[in-house]
Coordinates of C-alpha atoms in Angstrom, one line a residue:
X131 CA 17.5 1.0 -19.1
X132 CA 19.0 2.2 -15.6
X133 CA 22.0 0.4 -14.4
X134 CA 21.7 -0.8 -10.8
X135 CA 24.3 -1.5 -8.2
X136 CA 25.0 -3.1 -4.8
X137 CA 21.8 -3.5 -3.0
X138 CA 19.4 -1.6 -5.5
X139 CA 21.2 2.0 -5.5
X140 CA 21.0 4.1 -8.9
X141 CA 23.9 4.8 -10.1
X142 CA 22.4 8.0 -11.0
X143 CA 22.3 10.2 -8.2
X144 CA 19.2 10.2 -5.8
X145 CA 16.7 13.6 -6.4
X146 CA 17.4 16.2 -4.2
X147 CA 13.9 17.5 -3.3
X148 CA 15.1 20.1 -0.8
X149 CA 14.9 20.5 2.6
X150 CA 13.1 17.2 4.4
X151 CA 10.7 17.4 6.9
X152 CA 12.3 17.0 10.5
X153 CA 10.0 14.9 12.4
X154 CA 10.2 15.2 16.7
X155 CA 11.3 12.6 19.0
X156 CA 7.8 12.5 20.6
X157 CA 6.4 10.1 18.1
X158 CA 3.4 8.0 19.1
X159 CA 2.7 6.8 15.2
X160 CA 5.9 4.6 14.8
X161 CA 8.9 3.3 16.1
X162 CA 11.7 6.0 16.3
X163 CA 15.3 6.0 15.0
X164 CA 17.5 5.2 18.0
X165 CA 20.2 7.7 16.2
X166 CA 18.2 10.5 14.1
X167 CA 14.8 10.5 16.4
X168 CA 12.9 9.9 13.1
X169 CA 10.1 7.5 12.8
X170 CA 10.7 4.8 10.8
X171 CA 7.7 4.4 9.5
X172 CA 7.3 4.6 5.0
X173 CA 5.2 7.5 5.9
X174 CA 7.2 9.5 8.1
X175 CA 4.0 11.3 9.5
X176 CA 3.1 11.0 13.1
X177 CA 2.0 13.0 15.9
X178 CA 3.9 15.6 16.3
X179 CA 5.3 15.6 13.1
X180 CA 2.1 17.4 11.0
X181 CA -0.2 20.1 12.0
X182 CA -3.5 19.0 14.2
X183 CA -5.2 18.9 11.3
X184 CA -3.5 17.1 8.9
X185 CA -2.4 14.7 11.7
X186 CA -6.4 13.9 12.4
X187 CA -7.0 13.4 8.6
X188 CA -3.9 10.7 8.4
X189 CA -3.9 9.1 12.0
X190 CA -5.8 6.1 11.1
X191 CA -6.2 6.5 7.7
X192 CA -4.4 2.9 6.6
X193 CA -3.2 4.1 3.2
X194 CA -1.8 7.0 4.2
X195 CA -0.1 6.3 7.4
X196 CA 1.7 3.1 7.3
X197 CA 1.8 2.4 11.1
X198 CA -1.9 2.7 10.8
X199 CA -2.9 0.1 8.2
X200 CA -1.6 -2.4 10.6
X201 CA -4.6 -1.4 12.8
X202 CA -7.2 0.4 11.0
X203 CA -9.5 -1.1 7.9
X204 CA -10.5 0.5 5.2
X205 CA -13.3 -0.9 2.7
X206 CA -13.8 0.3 -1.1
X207 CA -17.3 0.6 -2.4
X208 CA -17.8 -0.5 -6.6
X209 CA -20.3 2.2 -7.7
X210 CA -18.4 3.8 -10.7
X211 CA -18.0 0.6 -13.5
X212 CA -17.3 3.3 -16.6
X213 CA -14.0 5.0 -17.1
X214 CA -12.8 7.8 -19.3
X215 CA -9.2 6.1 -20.4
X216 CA -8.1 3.1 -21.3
X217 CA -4.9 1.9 -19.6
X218 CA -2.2 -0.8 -21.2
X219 CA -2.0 -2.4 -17.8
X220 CA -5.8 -2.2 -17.1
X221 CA -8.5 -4.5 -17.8
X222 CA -11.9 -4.6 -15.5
X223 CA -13.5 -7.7 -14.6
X224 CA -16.5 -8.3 -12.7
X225 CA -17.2 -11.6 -10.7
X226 CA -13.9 -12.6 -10.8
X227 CA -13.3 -13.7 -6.9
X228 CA -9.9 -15.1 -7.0
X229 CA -8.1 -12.3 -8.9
X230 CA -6.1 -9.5 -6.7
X231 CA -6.1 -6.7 -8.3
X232 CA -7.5 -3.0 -9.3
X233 CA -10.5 -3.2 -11.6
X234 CA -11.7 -6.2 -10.5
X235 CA -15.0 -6.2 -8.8
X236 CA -17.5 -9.4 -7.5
X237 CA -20.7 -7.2 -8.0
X238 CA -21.1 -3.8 -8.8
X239 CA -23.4 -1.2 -6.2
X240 CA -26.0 0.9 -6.6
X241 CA -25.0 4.1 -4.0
X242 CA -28.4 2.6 -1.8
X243 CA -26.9 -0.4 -1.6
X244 CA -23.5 1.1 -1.1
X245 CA -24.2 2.6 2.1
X246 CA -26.2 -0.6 3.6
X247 CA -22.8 -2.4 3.1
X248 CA -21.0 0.3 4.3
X249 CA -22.7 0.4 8.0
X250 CA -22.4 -3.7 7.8
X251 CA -19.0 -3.6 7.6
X252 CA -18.9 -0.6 9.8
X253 CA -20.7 -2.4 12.8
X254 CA -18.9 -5.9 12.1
X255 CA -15.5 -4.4 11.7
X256 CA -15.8 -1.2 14.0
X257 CA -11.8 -0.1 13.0
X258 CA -13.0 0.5 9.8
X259 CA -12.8 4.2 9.7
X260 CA -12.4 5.0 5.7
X261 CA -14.4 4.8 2.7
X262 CA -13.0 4.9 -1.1
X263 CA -14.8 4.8 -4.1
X264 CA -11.8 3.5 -6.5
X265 CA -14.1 1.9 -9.4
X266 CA -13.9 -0.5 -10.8
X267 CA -14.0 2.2 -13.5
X268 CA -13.1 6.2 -12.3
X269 CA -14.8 7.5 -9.6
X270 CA -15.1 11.1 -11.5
X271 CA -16.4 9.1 -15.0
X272 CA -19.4 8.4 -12.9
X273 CA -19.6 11.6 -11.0
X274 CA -23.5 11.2 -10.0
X275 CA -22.9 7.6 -8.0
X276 CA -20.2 8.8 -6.6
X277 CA -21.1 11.6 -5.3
X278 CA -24.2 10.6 -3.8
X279 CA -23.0 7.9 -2.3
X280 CA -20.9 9.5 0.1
X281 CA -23.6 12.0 0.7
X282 CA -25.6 9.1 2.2
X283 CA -22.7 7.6 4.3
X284 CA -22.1 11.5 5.7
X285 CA -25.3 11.3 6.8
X286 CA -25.8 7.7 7.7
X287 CA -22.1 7.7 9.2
X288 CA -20.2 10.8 9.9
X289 CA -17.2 9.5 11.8
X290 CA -16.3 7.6 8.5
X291 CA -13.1 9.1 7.0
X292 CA -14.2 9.6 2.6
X293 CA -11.4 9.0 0.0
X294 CA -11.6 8.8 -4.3
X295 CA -9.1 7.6 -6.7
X296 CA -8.9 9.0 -10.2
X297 CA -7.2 9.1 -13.0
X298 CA -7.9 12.9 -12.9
X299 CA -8.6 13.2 -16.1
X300 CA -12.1 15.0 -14.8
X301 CA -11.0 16.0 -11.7
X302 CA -10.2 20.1 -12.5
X303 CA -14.2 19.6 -12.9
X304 CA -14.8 18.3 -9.4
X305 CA -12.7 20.0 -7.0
X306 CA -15.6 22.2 -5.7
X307 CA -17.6 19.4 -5.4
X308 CA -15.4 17.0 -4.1
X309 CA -14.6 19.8 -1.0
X310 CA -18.4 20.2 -0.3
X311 CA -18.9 16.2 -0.4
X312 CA -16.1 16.7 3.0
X313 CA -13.5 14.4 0.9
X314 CA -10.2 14.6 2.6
X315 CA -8.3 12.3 0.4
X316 CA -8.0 11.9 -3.2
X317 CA -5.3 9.5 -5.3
X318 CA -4.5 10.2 -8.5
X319 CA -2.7 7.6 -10.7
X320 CA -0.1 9.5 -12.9
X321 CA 2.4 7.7 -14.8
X322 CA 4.2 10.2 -16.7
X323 CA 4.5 13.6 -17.3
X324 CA 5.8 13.1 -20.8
X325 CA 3.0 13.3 -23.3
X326 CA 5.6 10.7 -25.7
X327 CA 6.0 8.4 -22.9
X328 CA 2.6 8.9 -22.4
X329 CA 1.4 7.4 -25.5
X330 CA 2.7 4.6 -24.7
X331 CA 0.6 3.4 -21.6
X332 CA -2.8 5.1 -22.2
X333 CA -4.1 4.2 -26.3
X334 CA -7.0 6.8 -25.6
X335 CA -9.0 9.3 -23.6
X336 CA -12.6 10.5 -24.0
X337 CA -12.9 13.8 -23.1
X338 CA -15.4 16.8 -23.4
X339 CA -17.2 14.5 -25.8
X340 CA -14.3 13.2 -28.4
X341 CA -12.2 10.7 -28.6
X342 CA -8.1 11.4 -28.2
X343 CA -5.2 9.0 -29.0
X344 CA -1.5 9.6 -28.9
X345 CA 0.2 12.0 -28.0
X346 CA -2.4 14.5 -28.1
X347 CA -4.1 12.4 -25.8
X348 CA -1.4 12.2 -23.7
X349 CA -0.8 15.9 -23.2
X350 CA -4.3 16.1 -22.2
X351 CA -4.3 13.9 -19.8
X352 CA -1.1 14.9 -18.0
X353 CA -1.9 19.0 -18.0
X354 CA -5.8 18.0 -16.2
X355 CA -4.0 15.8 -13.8
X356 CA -1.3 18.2 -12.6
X357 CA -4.2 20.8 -12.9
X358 CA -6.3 19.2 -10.7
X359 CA -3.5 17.9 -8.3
X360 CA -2.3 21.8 -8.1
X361 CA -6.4 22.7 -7.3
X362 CA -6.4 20.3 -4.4
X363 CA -3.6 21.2 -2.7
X364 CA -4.3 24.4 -2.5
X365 CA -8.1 23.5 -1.0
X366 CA -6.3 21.4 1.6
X367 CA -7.4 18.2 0.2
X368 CA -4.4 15.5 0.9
X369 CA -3.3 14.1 -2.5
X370 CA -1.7 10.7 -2.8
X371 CA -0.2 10.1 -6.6
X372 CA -0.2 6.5 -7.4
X373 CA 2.7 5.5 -10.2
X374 CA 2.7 2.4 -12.1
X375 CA 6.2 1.3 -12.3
X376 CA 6.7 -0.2 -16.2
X377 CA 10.2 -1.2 -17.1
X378 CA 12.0 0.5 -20.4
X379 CA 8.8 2.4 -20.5
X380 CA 8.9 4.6 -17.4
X381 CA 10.8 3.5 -14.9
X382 CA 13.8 6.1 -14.9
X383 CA 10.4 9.1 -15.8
X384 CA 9.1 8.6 -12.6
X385 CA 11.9 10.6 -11.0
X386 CA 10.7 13.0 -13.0
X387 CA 7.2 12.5 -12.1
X388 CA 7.6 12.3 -8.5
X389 CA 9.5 16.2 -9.0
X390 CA 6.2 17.4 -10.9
X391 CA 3.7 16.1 -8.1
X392 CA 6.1 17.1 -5.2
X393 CA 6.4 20.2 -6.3
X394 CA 2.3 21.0 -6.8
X395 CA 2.0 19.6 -3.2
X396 CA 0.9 16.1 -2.6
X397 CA 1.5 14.7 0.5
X398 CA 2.6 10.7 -0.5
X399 CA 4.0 9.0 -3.4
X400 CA 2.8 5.3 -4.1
X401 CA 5.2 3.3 -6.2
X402 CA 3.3 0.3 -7.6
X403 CA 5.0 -2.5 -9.5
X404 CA 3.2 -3.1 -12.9
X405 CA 0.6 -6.4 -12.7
X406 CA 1.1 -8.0 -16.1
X407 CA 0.1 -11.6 -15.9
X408 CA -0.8 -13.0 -19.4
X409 CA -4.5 -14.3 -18.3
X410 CA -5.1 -10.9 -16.9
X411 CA -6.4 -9.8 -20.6
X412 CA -4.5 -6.3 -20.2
X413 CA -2.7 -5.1 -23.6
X414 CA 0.7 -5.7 -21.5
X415 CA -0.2 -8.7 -20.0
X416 CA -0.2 -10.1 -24.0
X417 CA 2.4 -8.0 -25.3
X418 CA 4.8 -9.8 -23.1
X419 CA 5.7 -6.8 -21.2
X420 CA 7.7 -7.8 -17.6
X421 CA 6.7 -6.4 -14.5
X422 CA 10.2 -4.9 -12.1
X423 CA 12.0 -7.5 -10.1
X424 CA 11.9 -6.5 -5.9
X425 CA 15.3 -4.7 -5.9
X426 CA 14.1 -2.4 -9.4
X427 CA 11.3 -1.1 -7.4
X428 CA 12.9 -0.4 -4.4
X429 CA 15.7 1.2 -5.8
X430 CA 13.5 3.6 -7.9
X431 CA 11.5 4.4 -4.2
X432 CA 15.0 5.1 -2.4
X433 CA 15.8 7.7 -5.1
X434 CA 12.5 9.0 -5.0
X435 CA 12.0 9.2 -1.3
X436 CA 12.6 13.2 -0.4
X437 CA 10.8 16.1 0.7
X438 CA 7.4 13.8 0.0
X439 CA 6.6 10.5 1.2
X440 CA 7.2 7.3 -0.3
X441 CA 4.2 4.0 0.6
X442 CA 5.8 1.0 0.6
X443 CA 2.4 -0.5 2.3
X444 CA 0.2 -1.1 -0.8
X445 CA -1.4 -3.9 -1.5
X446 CA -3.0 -2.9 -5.3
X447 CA -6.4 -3.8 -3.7
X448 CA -9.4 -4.6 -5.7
X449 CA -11.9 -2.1 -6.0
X450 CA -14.4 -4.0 -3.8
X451 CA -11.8 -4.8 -1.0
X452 CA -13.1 -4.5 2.7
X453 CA -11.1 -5.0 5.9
X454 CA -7.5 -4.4 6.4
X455 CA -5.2 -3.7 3.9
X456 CA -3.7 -7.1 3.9
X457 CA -6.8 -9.1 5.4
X458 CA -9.4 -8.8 2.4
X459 CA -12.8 -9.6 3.5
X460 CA -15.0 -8.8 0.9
X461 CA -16.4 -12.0 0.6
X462 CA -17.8 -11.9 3.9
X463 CA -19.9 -8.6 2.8
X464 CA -21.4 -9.7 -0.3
X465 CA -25.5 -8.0 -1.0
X466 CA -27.4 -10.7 -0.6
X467 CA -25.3 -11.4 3.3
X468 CA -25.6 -7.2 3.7
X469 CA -29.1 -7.6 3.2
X470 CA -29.8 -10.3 5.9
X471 CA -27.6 -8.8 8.6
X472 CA -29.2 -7.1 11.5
X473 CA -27.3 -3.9 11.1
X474 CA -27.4 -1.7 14.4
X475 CA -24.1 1.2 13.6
X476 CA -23.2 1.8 17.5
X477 CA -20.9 5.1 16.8
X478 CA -19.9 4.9 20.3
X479 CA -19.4 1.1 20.4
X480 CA -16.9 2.2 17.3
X481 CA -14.9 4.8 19.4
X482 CA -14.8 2.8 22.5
X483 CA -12.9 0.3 19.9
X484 CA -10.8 2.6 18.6
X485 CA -9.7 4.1 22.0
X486 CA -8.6 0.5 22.4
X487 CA -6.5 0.5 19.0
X488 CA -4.6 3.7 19.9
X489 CA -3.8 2.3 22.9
X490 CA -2.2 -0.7 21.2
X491 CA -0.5 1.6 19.0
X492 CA 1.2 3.1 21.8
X493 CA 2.3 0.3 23.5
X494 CA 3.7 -0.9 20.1
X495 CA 6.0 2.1 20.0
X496 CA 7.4 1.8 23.3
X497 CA 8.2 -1.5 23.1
X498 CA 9.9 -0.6 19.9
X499 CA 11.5 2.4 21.3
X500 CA 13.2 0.4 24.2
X501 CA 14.8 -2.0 21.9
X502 CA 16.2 0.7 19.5
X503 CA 18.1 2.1 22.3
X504 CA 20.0 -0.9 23.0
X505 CA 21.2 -0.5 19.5
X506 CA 22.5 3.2 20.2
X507 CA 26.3 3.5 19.6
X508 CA 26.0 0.2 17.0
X509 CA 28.9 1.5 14.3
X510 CA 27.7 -1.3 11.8
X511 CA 27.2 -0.4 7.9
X512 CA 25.6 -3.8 7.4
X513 CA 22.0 -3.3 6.2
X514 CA 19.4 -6.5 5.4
X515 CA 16.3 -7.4 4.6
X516 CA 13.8 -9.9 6.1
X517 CA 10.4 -10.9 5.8
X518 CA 7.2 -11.1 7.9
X519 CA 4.4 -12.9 8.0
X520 CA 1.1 -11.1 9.8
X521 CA -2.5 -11.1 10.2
X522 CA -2.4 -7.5 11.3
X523 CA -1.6 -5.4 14.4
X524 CA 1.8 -5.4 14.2
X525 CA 2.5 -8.9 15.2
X526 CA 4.0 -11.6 14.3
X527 CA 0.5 -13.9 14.2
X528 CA 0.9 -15.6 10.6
X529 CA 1.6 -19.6 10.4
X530 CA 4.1 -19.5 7.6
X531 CA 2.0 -22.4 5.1
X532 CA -1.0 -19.9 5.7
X533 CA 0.9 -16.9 4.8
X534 CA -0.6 -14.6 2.0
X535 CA 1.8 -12.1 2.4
X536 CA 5.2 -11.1 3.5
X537 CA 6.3 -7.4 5.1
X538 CA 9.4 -6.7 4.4
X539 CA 11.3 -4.9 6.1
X540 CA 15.0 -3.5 6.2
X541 CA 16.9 -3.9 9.1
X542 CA 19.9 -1.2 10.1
X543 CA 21.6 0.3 13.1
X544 CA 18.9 3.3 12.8
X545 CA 15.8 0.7 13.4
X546 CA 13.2 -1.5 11.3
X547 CA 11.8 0.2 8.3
X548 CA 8.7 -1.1 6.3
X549 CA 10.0 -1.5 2.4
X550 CA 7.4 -3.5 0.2
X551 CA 5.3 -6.5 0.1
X552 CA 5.0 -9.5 -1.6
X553 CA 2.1 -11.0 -2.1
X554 CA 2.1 -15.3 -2.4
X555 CA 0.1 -18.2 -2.8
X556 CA -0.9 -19.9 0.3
X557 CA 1.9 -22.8 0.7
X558 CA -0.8 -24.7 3.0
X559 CA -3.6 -26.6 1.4
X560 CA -5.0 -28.3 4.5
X561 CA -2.6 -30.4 6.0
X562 CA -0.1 -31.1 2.8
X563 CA 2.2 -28.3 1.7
X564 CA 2.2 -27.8 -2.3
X565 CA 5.7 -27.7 -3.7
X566 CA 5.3 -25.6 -6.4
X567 CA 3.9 -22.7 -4.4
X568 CA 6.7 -23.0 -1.7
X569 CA 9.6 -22.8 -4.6
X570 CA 7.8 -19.8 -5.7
X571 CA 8.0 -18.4 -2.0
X572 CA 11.4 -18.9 -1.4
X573 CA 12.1 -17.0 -4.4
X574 CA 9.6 -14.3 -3.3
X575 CA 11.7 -13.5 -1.0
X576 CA 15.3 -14.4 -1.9
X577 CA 16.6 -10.9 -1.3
X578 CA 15.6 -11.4 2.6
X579 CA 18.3 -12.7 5.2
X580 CA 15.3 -14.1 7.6
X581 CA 11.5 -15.3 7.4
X582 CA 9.6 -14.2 10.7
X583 CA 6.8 -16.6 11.2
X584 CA 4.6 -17.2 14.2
X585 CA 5.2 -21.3 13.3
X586 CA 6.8 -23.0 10.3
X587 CA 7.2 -26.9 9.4
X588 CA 10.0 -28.8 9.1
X589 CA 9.5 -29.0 5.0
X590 CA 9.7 -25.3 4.4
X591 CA 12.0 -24.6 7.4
X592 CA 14.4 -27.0 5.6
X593 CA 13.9 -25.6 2.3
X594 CA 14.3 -22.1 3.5
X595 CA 17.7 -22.7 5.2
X596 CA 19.2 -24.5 2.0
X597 CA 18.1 -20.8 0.0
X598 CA 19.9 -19.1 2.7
X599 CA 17.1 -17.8 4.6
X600 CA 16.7 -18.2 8.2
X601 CA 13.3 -19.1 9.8
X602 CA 12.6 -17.5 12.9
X603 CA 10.0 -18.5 15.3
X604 CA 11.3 -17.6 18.9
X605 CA 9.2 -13.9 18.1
X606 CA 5.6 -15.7 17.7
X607 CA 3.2 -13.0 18.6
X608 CA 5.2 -10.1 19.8
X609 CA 5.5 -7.0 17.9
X610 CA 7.5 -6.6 14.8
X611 CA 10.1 -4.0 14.8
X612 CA 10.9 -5.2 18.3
X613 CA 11.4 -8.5 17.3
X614 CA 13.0 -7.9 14.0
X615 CA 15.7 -5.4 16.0
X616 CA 16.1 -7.9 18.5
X617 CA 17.3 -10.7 16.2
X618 CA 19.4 -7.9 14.2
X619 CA 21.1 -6.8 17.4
X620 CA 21.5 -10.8 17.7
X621 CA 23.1 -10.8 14.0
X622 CA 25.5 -8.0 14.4
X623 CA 26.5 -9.9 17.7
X624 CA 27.3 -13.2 15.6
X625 CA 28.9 -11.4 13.2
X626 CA 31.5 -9.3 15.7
X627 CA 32.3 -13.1 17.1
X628 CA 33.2 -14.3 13.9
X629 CA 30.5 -16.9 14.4
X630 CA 29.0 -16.1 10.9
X631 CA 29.7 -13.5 7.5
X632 CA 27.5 -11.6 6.0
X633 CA 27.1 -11.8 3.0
X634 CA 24.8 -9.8 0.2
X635 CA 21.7 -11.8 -1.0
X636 CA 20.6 -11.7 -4.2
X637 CA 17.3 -10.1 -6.3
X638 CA 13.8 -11.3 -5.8
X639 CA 11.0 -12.2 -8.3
X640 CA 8.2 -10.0 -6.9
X641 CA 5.2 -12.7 -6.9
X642 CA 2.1 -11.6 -8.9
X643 CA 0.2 -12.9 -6.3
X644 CA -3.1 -12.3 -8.0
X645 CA -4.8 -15.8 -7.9
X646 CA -5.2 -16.2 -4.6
X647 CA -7.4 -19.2 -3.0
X648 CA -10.3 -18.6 -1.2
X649 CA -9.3 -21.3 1.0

């Protein structure tokens, strides 16, 4: 097992992946470094940074630019139930409402049905701008759904960006087709690049007709997905590698891995922290195996974050989630509600919308850009964490008992940088707080020096300033990496006066957050 220092920091060197991409200072995506010019942003991509054309693909594409999942939707359509591995971490579930999670699905879709749910969501929630077919199998295990579903949303919906995730087991197969189906965006998961590590996530494959275990298995697997990740990028499809991060298994690998899939061209690298609840069913999940803690996982992104980009946004979503990445709305879309809606898809109505979004999105970054500047010439080392608490948009909107999620973000003389998520219980349960959940909150986010909330109660306000975490309310409703450098320029201030110390915080249990009420 690694060793980790200070403020999650290998203590073996970070990867050198070679010269990094030098972004402009005429950034509209983001909110710029006052010192470096560079958007702070987990993506690193905005306008001006990337070609035209990649820059249209990613632009309000919420997984793959992180200042646009706070304003653009996406929804995920479950027309491909089989799969072609079997994953330790993995175990689908159908009708299972209150579980967060991949593989988990209310109802599965025929591709008919599909796209009538598609232009429902489409008309009711008109910044929805991307489809993806992520299961709750493999989308390229059920190649005939899949693909003919987003031939009917092409035709039904052109404007709507398409994405697939695979395991890419299949996906060498597919690259021709998935190029003539106008797919822009494909995630493969890969979690190794070592068959013997290998063997010990995936217990089989079923491919070209047999059944493969082991090792063997394992070598197959990995060669197809770099194969197929190679193919891609050299068709200009934008490939965003999704990594499971498993402690003692393949935590320190996944250096290693994020050299192999950096080198063959993907465009964004998705650390996930392994979901390993016992009542999940999964084969880790009963074997005991731990998920990392906060500062594990984002001390393995900080050494992997290079030449490629790291997303720090993900929320593991289900494979039938609809809305915005932290907003899931999929029980407002079920088939029998598609089927009574009056569906009228008003493309114009939709870019009329979205004209209106990127004007938000500007005004976002100025605001931000102004407040950096007043931190130009700050000499401080001290970097911190805090937390967030959102409905979307950028703001700070979220009531901390009805909090789902924090942002967290980490706060330094060179600006506010997104860093991870953790996902919680709601503390609220209509007009008493429950204890248990807020104990588990606190130590959700432990490793933050400040909560932003839009409003908090005296209860958890108290509670939260005994764990050494200050609430902050004076921010309700203004934008976040304003705010959040406006109380650090505040902090620095106290600190120069003598008035308080700084002082490290500790680790954070990252909260499985996958029974969340439908409340």
């Amino acid at each position: 097992m690694h060793a980790v220092v200070g403020r999650g920091t290998y203590v073996k060197a970070a990867v050198n992946h070679g010269k990094m991409m030098q972004p402009t200072t005429d950034h509209k995506g983001c909110c710029a470094s006052a010192k470096t010019g560079q958007p702070n942003c987990g993506s690193k991509a905005g306008q001006g940074d990337l070609p035209t054309e990649i820059w249209e693909k990613v632009k309000n594409h919420p997984c793959y630019s992180e200042d646009a999942h706070h304003h653009y939707a996406r929804m995920h359509v479950a027309v491909a139930p089989a799969c072609n591995i079997q994953c330790n971490y993995c175990n689908r579930k159908y009708d299972c409402a209150n579980e967060s999670r991949p593989g988990v699905v209310s109802e599965k879709l025929t591709p008919e049905q599909a796209v009538r749910k598609v232009l429902a969501v489409a008309t009711a929630i008109p910044q929805m701008t991307v489809l993806g077919i992520a299961g709750p199998g493999d989308a390229l295990a059920n190649p005939a759904k899949t693909f003919e579903t987003f031939e009917l949303v092409t035709k039904a919906a052109p404007d709507i960006k398409l994405c697939l995730s695979t395991n890419g087991l299949a996906l060498p197969d597919y690259v021709d087709t998935i190029v003539r189906s106008k797919v822009d965006h494909v995630t493969i998961t890969i979690n190794m690049v070592d068959p013997e590590i290998g063997a010990k996530i995936y217990p089989w494959i079923f491919f070209n007709h047999k059944r493969y275990t082991g090792i063997e298995a394992a070598k197959i697997l990995t060669d197809r997905q770099l194969k197929g990740l190679e193919m891609l990028s050299e068709r200009g499809i934008l490939c965003k590698i999704n990594s499971v991060m498993i402690p003692n298994i393949n935590d320190d690998h996944l250096v290693e891995v994020n050299k192999a899939v950096t080198s063959r061209g993907a465009f964004l690298h998705n650390i996930m922290p392994l979901i390993s609840a016992p009542e999940h069913g999964t084969a880790f999940g009963l074997s005991g195996q731990r998920g990392p803690t906060a500062q594990e996982l984002k001390a393995l992104q900080d050494a992997c974050e290079g030449q490629i980009n790291m997303m720090r946004h993900c929320r593991q979503c289900r494979a039938d989630a609809v809305g915005l990445l932290g907003d899931d709305r999929s029980p407002e879309f079920t088939t029998d509600q598609v089927m009574k809606m009056d569906v009228q898809y008003d493309l114009e109505m939709r870019k009329t919308y979205q004209k209106r979004v990127e004007n938000e999105r500007v005004s976002k970054a100025e605001a931000c850009q102004k407040e950096l500047e007043k931190l130009s010439g700050e000499m401080s080392a001290i970097t911190l964490l805090v937390a967030v608490a959102t409905k979307g948009s950028g703001l700070i909107d979220e009531h901390f008992g009805h909090a789902k999620e924090f942002q967290v973000y980490e706060l330094s003389t060179s600006g506010a940088k997104l860093v991870g998520l953790r996902r919680v219980e709601v503390y609220c349960q209509g007009g008493y707080g429950e204890e248990d959940r807020l104990s588990t909150i606190v130590r959700g986010i432990r490793d933050c020096h400040a909560v932003f909330v839009a409003k908090i109660g005296g209860c958890p306000k108290s509670n939260l300033i005994k764990a050494g975490i200050e609430p902050v309310d004076q921010f309700a409703h203004e934008f976040i990496e304003k705010s959040a450098i406006a109380w650090f320029r505040s902090y620095l201030d106290k600190v120069k006066r003598g008035e308080i110390q700084h002082v490290e915080r500790g680790d954070a249990a990252i909260p499985l957050g996958a029974r969340i009420s439908a409340a």
